[in-house]
mmCIF file with all atom_site columns, C-alpha atoms in Angstrom:
data_model
loop_
_atom_site.group_PDB
_atom_site.id
_atom_site.type_symbol
_atom_site.label_atom_id
_atom_site.label_alt_id
_atom_site.label_comp_id
_atom_site.label_asym_id
_atom_site.label_entity_id
_atom_site.label_seq_id
_atom_site.pdbx_PDB_ins_code
_atom_site.Cartn_x
_atom_site.Cartn_y
_atom_site.Cartn_z
_atom_site.occupancy
_atom_site.B_iso_or_equiv
_atom_site.pdbx_formal_charge
_atom_site.auth_seq_id
_atom_site.auth_comp_id
_atom_site.auth_asym_id
_atom_site.auth_atom_id
_atom_site.pdbx_PDB_model_num
ATOM 1  C CA . MET A 1 1  ? -56.470 -42.192 -108.815 1.00 62.00 ? 1  MET A CA 1
ATOM 2  C CA . ARG A 1 2  ? -53.179 -43.043 -107.140 1.00 61.00 ? 2  ARG A CA 1
ATOM 3  C CA . GLY A 1 3  ? -50.993 -41.528 -104.478 1.00 64.00 ? 3  GLY A CA 1
ATOM 4  C CA . TYR A 1 4  ? -48.549 -42.333 -101.674 1.00 63.00 ? 4  TYR A CA 1
ATOM 5  C CA . ASP A 1 5  ? -49.238 -42.065 -97.931  1.00 62.00 ? 5  ASP A CA 1
ATOM 6  C CA . GLY A 1 6  ? -45.824 -41.711 -96.275  1.00 65.00 ? 6  GLY A CA 1
ATOM 7  C CA . GLY A 1 7  ? -47.156 -42.212 -92.742  1.00 69.00 ? 7  GLY A CA 1
ATOM 8  C CA . LYS A 1 8  ? -48.760 -45.563 -93.475  1.00 65.00 ? 8  LYS A CA 1
ATOM 9  C CA . LYS A 1 9  ? -46.372 -46.583 -96.280  1.00 67.00 ? 9  LYS A CA 1
ATOM 10 C CA . ILE A 1 10 ? -49.301 -47.150 -98.642  1.00 65.00 ? 10 ILE A CA 1
ATOM 11 C CA . LYS A 1 11 ? -49.178 -46.687 -102.425 1.00 73.00 ? 11 LYS A CA 1
ATOM 12 C CA . GLY A 1 12 ? -52.316 -46.528 -104.499 1.00 81.00 ? 12 GLY A CA 1
ATOM 13 C CA . ARG A 1 13 ? -55.858 -45.868 -103.306 1.00 85.00 ? 13 ARG A CA 1
ATOM 14 C CA . LYS A 1 14 ? -57.860 -45.557 -100.101 1.00 88.00 ? 14 LYS A CA 1
ATOM 15 C CA . ARG A 1 15 ? -61.524 -46.436 -99.766  1.00 92.00 ? 15 ARG A CA 1
ATOM 16 C CA . HIS A 1 16 ? -63.669 -44.460 -97.327  1.00 94.00 ? 16 HIS A CA 1
ATOM 17 C CA . ILE A 1 17 ? -66.897 -46.349 -96.624  1.00 95.00 ? 17 ILE A CA 1
ATOM 18 C CA . VAL A 1 18 ? -69.986 -45.511 -94.521  1.00 93.00 ? 18 VAL A CA 1
ATOM 19 C CA . VAL A 1 19 ? -72.395 -48.276 -93.476  1.00 92.00 ? 19 VAL A CA 1
ATOM 20 C CA . ASP A 1 20 ? -75.381 -48.361 -91.132  1.00 89.00 ? 20 ASP A CA 1
ATOM 21 C CA . SER A 1 21 ? -75.679 -50.596 -88.067  1.00 89.00 ? 21 SER A CA 1
ATOM 22 C CA . GLN A 1 22 ? -76.923 -53.487 -90.227  1.00 92.00 ? 22 GLN A CA 1
ATOM 23 C CA . GLY A 1 23 ? -74.033 -53.227 -92.676  1.00 93.00 ? 23 GLY A CA 1
ATOM 24 C CA . ASN A 1 24 ? -75.955 -51.590 -95.521  1.00 93.00 ? 24 ASN A CA 1
ATOM 25 C CA . LEU A 1 25 ? -73.764 -49.376 -97.677  1.00 94.00 ? 25 LEU A CA 1
ATOM 26 C CA . LEU A 1 26 ? -74.638 -45.677 -97.392  1.00 93.00 ? 26 LEU A CA 1
ATOM 27 C CA . GLY A 1 27 ? -71.647 -44.092 -99.081  1.00 94.00 ? 27 GLY A CA 1
ATOM 28 C CA . VAL A 1 28 ? -68.237 -44.783 -100.548 1.00 95.00 ? 28 VAL A CA 1
ATOM 29 C CA . GLN A 1 29 ? -65.445 -42.566 -101.802 1.00 94.00 ? 29 GLN A CA 1
ATOM 30 C CA . VAL A 1 30 ? -62.185 -43.675 -103.390 1.00 93.00 ? 30 VAL A CA 1
ATOM 31 C CA . THR A 1 31 ? -59.239 -41.290 -103.049 1.00 90.00 ? 31 THR A CA 1
ATOM 32 C CA . GLY A 1 32 ? -55.540 -41.376 -103.704 1.00 87.00 ? 32 GLY A CA 1
ATOM 33 C CA . ALA A 1 33 ? -53.404 -42.661 -100.844 1.00 83.00 ? 33 ALA A CA 1
ATOM 34 C CA . ASP A 1 34 ? -51.996 -39.171 -100.298 1.00 84.00 ? 34 ASP A CA 1
ATOM 35 C CA . VAL A 1 35 ? -55.395 -37.906 -99.024  1.00 87.00 ? 35 VAL A CA 1
ATOM 36 C CA . SER A 1 36 ? -55.525 -37.997 -95.222  1.00 88.00 ? 36 SER A CA 1
ATOM 37 C CA . ASP A 1 37 ? -58.025 -40.274 -93.496  1.00 89.00 ? 37 ASP A CA 1
ATOM 38 C CA . ALA A 1 38 ? -59.636 -37.273 -91.787  1.00 92.00 ? 38 ALA A CA 1
ATOM 39 C CA . ARG A 1 39 ? -60.210 -35.446 -95.089  1.00 94.00 ? 39 ARG A CA 1
ATOM 40 C CA . GLY A 1 40 ? -61.539 -38.559 -96.801  1.00 92.00 ? 40 GLY A CA 1
ATOM 41 C CA . ALA A 1 41 ? -63.860 -39.405 -93.926  1.00 92.00 ? 41 ALA A CA 1
ATOM 42 C CA . SER A 1 42 ? -65.248 -35.885 -93.659  1.00 93.00 ? 42 SER A CA 1
ATOM 43 C CA . ALA A 1 43 ? -65.899 -35.760 -97.414  1.00 93.00 ? 43 ALA A CA 1
ATOM 44 C CA . VAL A 1 44 ? -67.804 -39.050 -97.509  1.00 93.00 ? 44 VAL A CA 1
ATOM 45 C CA . LEU A 1 45 ? -69.741 -38.173 -94.324  1.00 91.00 ? 45 LEU A CA 1
ATOM 46 C CA . GLU A 1 46 ? -70.808 -34.818 -95.781  1.00 91.00 ? 46 GLU A CA 1
ATOM 47 C CA . ALA A 1 47 ? -72.078 -36.591 -98.890  1.00 92.00 ? 47 ALA A CA 1
ATOM 48 C CA . VAL A 1 48 ? -73.990 -39.161 -96.822  1.00 92.00 ? 48 VAL A CA 1
ATOM 49 C CA . LEU A 1 49 ? -75.501 -36.546 -94.499  1.00 90.00 ? 49 LEU A CA 1
ATOM 50 C CA . GLY A 1 50 ? -76.597 -34.507 -97.524  1.00 90.00 ? 50 GLY A CA 1
ATOM 51 C CA . ARG A 1 51 ? -78.393 -37.498 -99.007  1.00 90.00 ? 51 ARG A CA 1
ATOM 52 C CA . TYR A 1 52 ? -79.745 -39.199 -95.861  1.00 87.00 ? 52 TYR A CA 1
ATOM 53 C CA . ARG A 1 53 ? -80.996 -36.596 -93.375  1.00 85.00 ? 53 ARG A CA 1
ATOM 54 C CA . TRP A 1 54 ? -81.987 -39.275 -90.842  1.00 86.00 ? 54 TRP A CA 1
ATOM 55 C CA . VAL A 1 55 ? -78.409 -40.527 -90.310  1.00 82.00 ? 55 VAL A CA 1
ATOM 56 C CA . CYS A 1 56 ? -77.051 -39.984 -86.797  1.00 81.00 ? 56 CYS A CA 1
ATOM 57 C CA . VAL A 1 57 ? -73.246 -40.064 -86.528  1.00 77.00 ? 57 VAL A CA 1
ATOM 58 C CA . TRP A 1 58 ? -71.882 -41.016 -83.109  1.00 74.00 ? 58 TRP A CA 1
#
């Protein structure tokens, strides 16, 4: 998976990561750099909220 983010001048991949308050990994999604941060974050949050119903996002 590769792409180019013109706004941030990034080639390659982006990693969207969700952790809890203690730093435990809850979810990760790797996308091409051309995927916006908002789209990547919403996708990984939806996956985490589907798996862990007790998660509260502030």
